């Protein structure tokens, strides 16, 4: 399916890449009085150039700003396509993590046609919050703590009541805390609910309302409960995943993420700090074992 560009408020667009699975992220376009900003880019060169084409259809100028909500390549690899005209903005730890990770994501799915990529690091960073003025659109860039990663940024448009969550929230897809925190994600989502958004553009999946926050939160609470039960039974995270009943969350896309999410919840139940180091290669390998194959990436 082709990407779609949907206007969710005056001069505010959600760029959606169906079906929202692995590496098929969403982006945002803000345009007002001749100024344009992007929220995230895309995973491959071709997809980033398609995003640039979409921006040209609704904006009179190339993006002056690109906001990276977190360091993962599906949201940042396209930075280079926009770097000639744009200032790239992110949390200070997002820049640091991007610098260390490089193009590592491409090695997980070597058959994907990634194109000519280079890591384009943010040139403007912040720690807690910063306000970006895009013409008449006021965009608040907020960091609420460790969630999907240790350094997530959400983009909140208070006048329009539109919230771009990055991957802290998923819409119709399974939340993912591989390098973040289950408990931290719940706390961040609680903070997002306090903002009172009416339109939620998640990091993956369809545009939604505030119910998307509730679904992600509910799933994460279930993961936390499953981890407690698994620990009490003496099971490993993989054994717990195999025995789990996901109930209303069983239909979420990419359900194999349950395994690394449980590893994270186990670690936190044992006292680990949010975002504490875990063996990412091991977690990914167990997820593949649980799934029976490498998850499919259609980027």
Short mmCIF file of C-alpha atoms in Angstrom, two decimals:
data_model
loop_
_atom_site.label_atom_id
_atom_site.label_comp_id
_atom_site.label_asym_id
_atom_site.label_seq_id
_atom_site.Cartn_x
_atom_site.Cartn_y
_atom_site.Cartn_z
CA UNK A 1 0.00 0.00 0.00
CA UNK A 2 1.16 3.51 -0.82
CA UNK A 3 1.77 6.15 1.86
CA UNK A 4 -1.03 8.62 2.51
CA UNK A 5 -0.98 12.26 3.56
CA UNK A 6 -3.94 13.31 5.70
CA UNK A 7 -4.63 16.81 7.00
CA UNK A 8 -5.53 16.46 10.69
CA UNK A 9 -5.68 20.20 11.47
CA UNK A 10 -5.13 23.39 9.51
CA UNK A 11 -1.63 23.07 8.05
CA UNK A 12 -0.92 19.88 10.02
CA UNK A 13 -0.58 16.59 8.15
CA UNK A 14 -0.01 12.97 9.12
CA UNK A 15 2.11 11.01 6.65
CA UNK A 16 1.22 7.35 7.12
CA UNK A 17 3.04 4.32 5.72
CA UNK A 18 0.75 1.27 5.83
CA UNK A 19 0.61 -1.20 7.35
CA UNK A 20 2.63 0.38 10.14
CA UNK A 21 4.75 -2.74 10.76
CA UNK A 22 8.49 -3.02 11.12
CA UNK A 23 10.22 0.10 9.70
CA UNK A 24 6.98 1.48 8.21
CA UNK A 25 6.76 4.53 10.44
CA UNK A 26 4.64 7.65 10.37
CA UNK A 27 5.84 11.22 9.91
CA UNK A 28 4.27 14.63 10.35
CA UNK A 29 4.24 17.77 8.21
CA UNK A 30 3.61 21.21 9.71
CA UNK A 31 3.29 24.13 7.31
CA UNK A 32 2.26 27.73 7.96
CA UNK A 33 3.08 31.12 6.42
CA UNK A 34 5.80 29.77 4.18
CA UNK A 35 7.57 27.75 6.89
CA UNK A 36 7.56 23.95 7.00
CA UNK A 37 8.71 21.39 9.56
CA UNK A 38 8.81 17.60 9.56
CA UNK A 39 8.29 15.22 12.44
CA UNK A 40 10.54 12.25 11.61
CA UNK A 41 11.61 11.00 8.20
CA UNK A 42 11.69 7.42 6.85
CA UNK A 43 13.79 4.27 6.76
CA UNK A 44 15.04 4.10 3.18
CA UNK A 45 16.25 6.61 0.64
CA UNK A 46 13.31 5.90 -1.65
CA UNK A 47 10.76 6.31 1.12
CA UNK A 48 12.40 9.54 2.30
CA UNK A 49 12.25 10.92 -1.24
CA UNK A 50 8.58 9.93 -1.45
CA UNK A 51 8.04 11.87 1.78
CA UNK A 52 9.82 14.88 0.25
CA UNK A 53 7.48 14.65 -2.75
CA UNK A 54 4.48 14.61 -0.43
CA UNK A 55 5.75 17.69 1.40
CA UNK A 56 6.04 19.55 -1.91
CA UNK A 57 2.37 18.87 -2.61
CA UNK A 58 1.21 20.75 0.48
CA UNK A 59 4.00 23.19 1.37
CA UNK A 60 5.49 26.14 -0.50
CA UNK A 61 9.00 25.57 0.84
CA UNK A 62 11.21 22.63 1.85
CA UNK A 63 11.25 21.77 5.56
CA UNK A 64 13.20 24.30 7.59
CA UNK A 65 13.21 21.93 10.57
CA UNK A 66 13.21 18.15 10.98
CA UNK A 67 12.38 16.80 14.43
CA UNK A 68 13.59 13.27 15.25
CA UNK A 69 11.37 11.76 17.94
CA UNK A 70 13.98 9.11 18.79
CA UNK A 71 17.13 7.60 17.27
CA UNK A 72 15.83 4.50 15.47
CA UNK A 73 16.67 4.33 11.80
CA UNK A 74 13.13 4.07 10.46
CA UNK A 75 12.53 7.56 11.85
CA UNK A 76 15.95 9.06 11.13
CA UNK A 77 17.70 7.47 8.13
CA UNK A 78 15.90 9.87 5.79
CA UNK A 79 17.43 12.91 7.49
CA UNK A 80 20.07 13.23 4.78
CA UNK A 81 17.42 13.85 2.11
CA UNK A 82 16.35 17.03 3.96
CA UNK A 83 19.64 18.18 5.50
CA UNK A 84 20.48 20.73 2.80
CA UNK A 85 17.63 23.02 3.87
CA UNK A 86 16.68 21.81 7.35
CA UNK A 87 17.95 22.11 10.89
CA UNK A 88 17.59 18.68 12.50
CA UNK A 89 16.33 18.85 16.07
CA UNK A 90 16.30 16.10 18.71
CA UNK A 91 16.91 15.27 22.34
CA UNK A 92 20.61 15.43 23.17
CA UNK A 93 20.72 11.69 23.92
CA UNK A 94 19.03 10.93 20.59
CA UNK A 95 21.98 12.49 18.78
CA UNK A 96 24.44 10.50 20.90
CA UNK A 97 22.63 7.21 20.31
CA UNK A 98 22.35 7.81 16.57
CA UNK A 99 26.08 8.46 16.43
CA UNK A 100 26.85 5.15 18.15
CA UNK A 101 24.27 3.03 16.28
CA UNK A 102 25.12 4.25 12.79
CA UNK A 103 23.36 2.17 10.15
CA UNK A 104 23.10 -0.93 12.36
CA UNK A 105 19.40 -1.38 11.55
CA UNK A 106 20.22 -2.16 7.93
CA UNK A 107 22.09 -5.27 9.03
CA UNK A 108 18.96 -6.78 10.58
CA UNK A 109 17.19 -6.82 7.20
CA UNK A 110 19.93 -7.02 4.55
CA UNK A 111 17.43 -7.80 1.77
CA UNK A 112 15.70 -4.42 2.12
CA UNK A 113 16.70 -1.92 -0.58
CA UNK A 114 17.93 0.78 1.77
CA UNK A 115 19.44 2.99 -0.95
CA UNK A 116 22.28 5.45 -0.45
CA UNK A 117 22.10 6.22 3.24
CA UNK A 118 24.26 8.18 5.62
CA UNK A 119 23.66 9.11 9.24
CA UNK A 120 22.79 12.81 9.46
CA UNK A 121 23.00 13.78 13.11
CA UNK A 122 20.83 16.47 14.70
CA UNK A 123 22.55 19.85 14.83
CA UNK A 124 20.25 21.33 17.48
CA UNK A 125 19.58 19.39 20.69
CA UNK A 126 17.65 19.97 23.90
CA UNK A 127 17.24 18.24 27.24
CA UNK A 128 13.69 18.63 28.57
CA UNK A 129 11.59 20.82 26.30
CA UNK A 130 11.83 23.39 23.55
CA UNK A 131 9.22 25.28 21.53
CA UNK A 132 9.37 25.39 17.75
CA UNK A 133 7.40 28.09 15.94
CA UNK A 134 6.41 27.02 12.42
CA UNK A 135 4.65 30.10 11.12
CA UNK A 136 1.51 30.27 13.24
CA UNK A 137 1.86 26.71 14.48
CA UNK A 138 3.38 26.37 17.95
CA UNK A 139 4.99 22.97 18.42
CA UNK A 140 6.16 21.95 21.87
CA UNK A 141 8.92 19.34 21.83
CA UNK A 142 8.68 17.48 25.13
CA UNK A 143 10.74 14.77 26.81
CA UNK A 144 8.86 13.03 29.64
CA UNK A 145 11.42 10.34 30.48
CA UNK A 146 12.28 6.82 29.40
CA UNK A 147 9.58 5.12 27.35
CA UNK A 148 10.17 3.49 23.97
CA UNK A 149 13.80 4.62 24.40
CA UNK A 150 15.61 6.67 27.02
CA UNK A 151 15.29 9.82 24.93
CA UNK A 152 11.86 10.03 23.29
CA UNK A 153 10.48 13.36 22.09
CA UNK A 154 6.79 13.96 21.56
CA UNK A 155 5.55 16.89 19.51
CA UNK A 156 2.51 18.60 21.01
CA UNK A 157 0.46 21.24 19.19
CA UNK A 158 -1.60 22.77 22.01
CA UNK A 159 -3.80 25.02 19.86
CA UNK A 160 -4.68 22.19 17.45
CA UNK A 161 -4.78 19.51 20.21
CA UNK A 162 -2.68 17.25 17.97
CA UNK A 163 -0.02 14.98 19.46
CA UNK A 164 2.78 13.25 17.54
CA UNK A 165 3.94 10.54 19.94
CA UNK A 166 6.81 8.88 18.11
CA UNK A 167 7.01 5.23 19.11
CA UNK A 168 5.98 5.79 22.73
CA UNK A 169 2.49 5.01 21.42
CA UNK A 170 1.52 2.63 18.62
CA UNK A 171 -1.80 2.59 16.78
CA UNK A 172 -2.92 -0.93 15.96
CA UNK A 173 0.62 -2.22 16.51
CA UNK A 174 2.40 -3.73 19.49
CA UNK A 175 4.34 -1.32 21.72
CA UNK A 176 8.08 -1.98 21.92
CA UNK A 177 10.39 -1.35 24.86
CA UNK A 178 13.55 -3.10 23.68
CA UNK A 179 15.81 -0.19 24.71
CA UNK A 180 13.36 1.65 26.94
CA UNK A 181 11.08 0.75 29.81
CA UNK A 182 7.69 -0.85 30.38
CA UNK A 183 7.07 1.05 33.61
CA UNK A 184 8.53 4.21 32.11
CA UNK A 185 6.31 3.95 29.04
CA UNK A 186 3.23 3.70 31.25
CA UNK A 187 4.33 6.81 33.15
CA UNK A 188 5.02 8.73 29.94
CA UNK A 189 1.64 7.76 28.49
CA UNK A 190 -0.02 8.95 31.69
CA UNK A 191 1.70 12.32 31.18
CA UNK A 192 0.51 12.41 27.57
CA UNK A 193 -3.06 11.79 28.65
CA UNK A 194 -2.82 14.87 30.88
CA UNK A 195 -2.15 17.01 27.80
CA UNK A 196 -5.66 16.22 26.56
CA UNK A 197 -4.97 15.45 22.89
CA UNK A 198 -7.86 15.07 20.48
CA UNK A 199 -5.83 13.70 17.56
CA UNK A 200 -2.98 11.22 18.12
CA UNK A 201 -0.47 10.48 15.39
CA UNK A 202 1.43 7.47 16.71
CA UNK A 203 4.82 6.35 15.53
CA UNK A 204 3.21 3.54 13.50
CA UNK A 205 -0.36 2.86 12.40
CA UNK A 206 -3.50 4.87 11.65
CA UNK A 207 -4.36 8.31 12.98
CA UNK A 208 -6.40 7.90 16.14
CA UNK A 209 -7.88 9.69 19.08
CA UNK A 210 -6.83 9.49 22.73
CA UNK A 211 -7.98 5.87 22.82
CA UNK A 212 -4.62 4.97 21.22
CA UNK A 213 -2.96 6.04 24.46
CA UNK A 214 -5.26 3.77 26.42
CA UNK A 215 -4.58 0.74 24.21
CA UNK A 216 -0.81 1.09 24.45
CA UNK A 217 -1.04 1.65 28.19
CA UNK A 218 -3.33 -1.35 28.66
CA UNK A 219 -1.01 -3.62 26.71
CA UNK A 220 2.01 -2.49 28.74
CA UNK A 221 0.17 -3.06 32.01
CA UNK A 222 -0.64 -6.58 30.81
CA UNK A 223 3.05 -7.16 30.02
CA UNK A 224 3.94 -6.02 33.53
CA UNK A 225 1.36 -8.42 35.01
CA UNK A 226 2.53 -11.32 32.83
CA UNK A 227 6.11 -10.72 33.98
CA UNK A 228 5.05 -10.85 37.62
CA UNK A 229 3.21 -14.13 37.01
CA UNK A 230 6.13 -15.59 35.07
CA UNK A 231 8.62 -14.70 37.77
CA UNK A 232 6.39 -16.23 40.42
CA UNK A 233 6.16 -19.44 38.37
CA UNK A 234 9.91 -19.56 37.75
CA UNK A 235 9.49 -19.21 33.98
CA UNK A 236 11.81 -17.44 31.59
CA UNK A 237 10.45 -14.53 29.55
CA UNK A 238 10.29 -16.80 26.51
CA UNK A 239 8.32 -19.43 28.43
CA UNK A 240 5.98 -16.74 29.73
CA UNK A 241 5.43 -15.42 26.21
CA UNK A 242 4.55 -18.89 24.94
CA UNK A 243 1.95 -19.35 27.68
CA UNK A 244 0.53 -15.83 27.49
CA UNK A 245 -3.03 -14.91 26.61
CA UNK A 246 -2.93 -11.39 25.19
CA UNK A 247 -6.68 -11.05 25.27
CA UNK A 248 -7.84 -7.81 23.61
CA UNK A 249 -4.28 -7.10 22.44
CA UNK A 250 -3.79 -10.36 20.54
CA UNK A 251 -4.64 -8.70 17.23
CA UNK A 252 -2.03 -5.95 17.45
CA UNK A 253 0.50 -6.01 14.63
CA UNK A 254 3.96 -7.50 15.33
CA UNK A 255 2.92 -9.41 18.45
CA UNK A 256 6.35 -11.08 18.62
CA UNK A 257 7.56 -7.96 20.42
CA UNK A 258 6.09 -9.55 23.53
CA UNK A 259 9.35 -11.41 24.18
CA UNK A 260 11.71 -8.41 24.46
CA UNK A 261 8.98 -6.49 26.27
CA UNK A 262 8.83 -9.28 28.86
CA UNK A 263 12.61 -9.28 29.22
CA UNK A 264 12.40 -5.58 29.98
CA UNK A 265 9.55 -6.06 32.47
CA UNK A 266 11.42 -8.92 34.18
CA UNK A 267 14.50 -6.73 34.57
CA UNK A 268 12.46 -3.91 36.07
CA UNK A 269 10.66 -6.27 38.44
CA UNK A 270 14.09 -7.33 39.64
CA UNK A 271 15.06 -3.72 40.32
CA UNK A 272 16.67 -2.52 37.09
CA UNK A 273 16.37 1.18 36.32
CA UNK A 274 14.32 2.23 33.29
CA UNK A 275 16.45 1.95 30.19
CA UNK A 276 19.13 -0.14 31.89
CA UNK A 277 21.35 -2.09 29.49
CA UNK A 278 20.08 -5.46 28.31
CA UNK A 279 21.64 -7.83 25.79
CA UNK A 280 19.79 -6.57 22.74
CA UNK A 281 21.15 -9.26 20.42
CA UNK A 282 19.90 -11.98 22.78
CA UNK A 283 16.48 -10.37 23.08
CA UNK A 284 16.14 -10.05 19.33
CA UNK A 285 17.26 -13.66 18.84
CA UNK A 286 14.66 -14.93 21.31
CA UNK A 287 12.00 -12.87 19.57
CA UNK A 288 12.91 -14.59 16.30
CA UNK A 289 12.80 -17.99 18.01
CA UNK A 290 9.35 -17.22 19.42
CA UNK A 291 8.13 -15.95 16.05
CA UNK A 292 9.61 -18.87 14.13
CA UNK A 293 11.42 -16.60 11.67
CA UNK A 294 12.80 -13.10 11.25
CA UNK A 295 9.92 -10.61 11.40
CA UNK A 296 9.06 -9.24 7.98
CA UNK A 297 10.18 -5.72 7.15
CA UNK A 298 8.46 -4.19 4.10
CA UNK A 299 10.51 -0.99 4.06
#
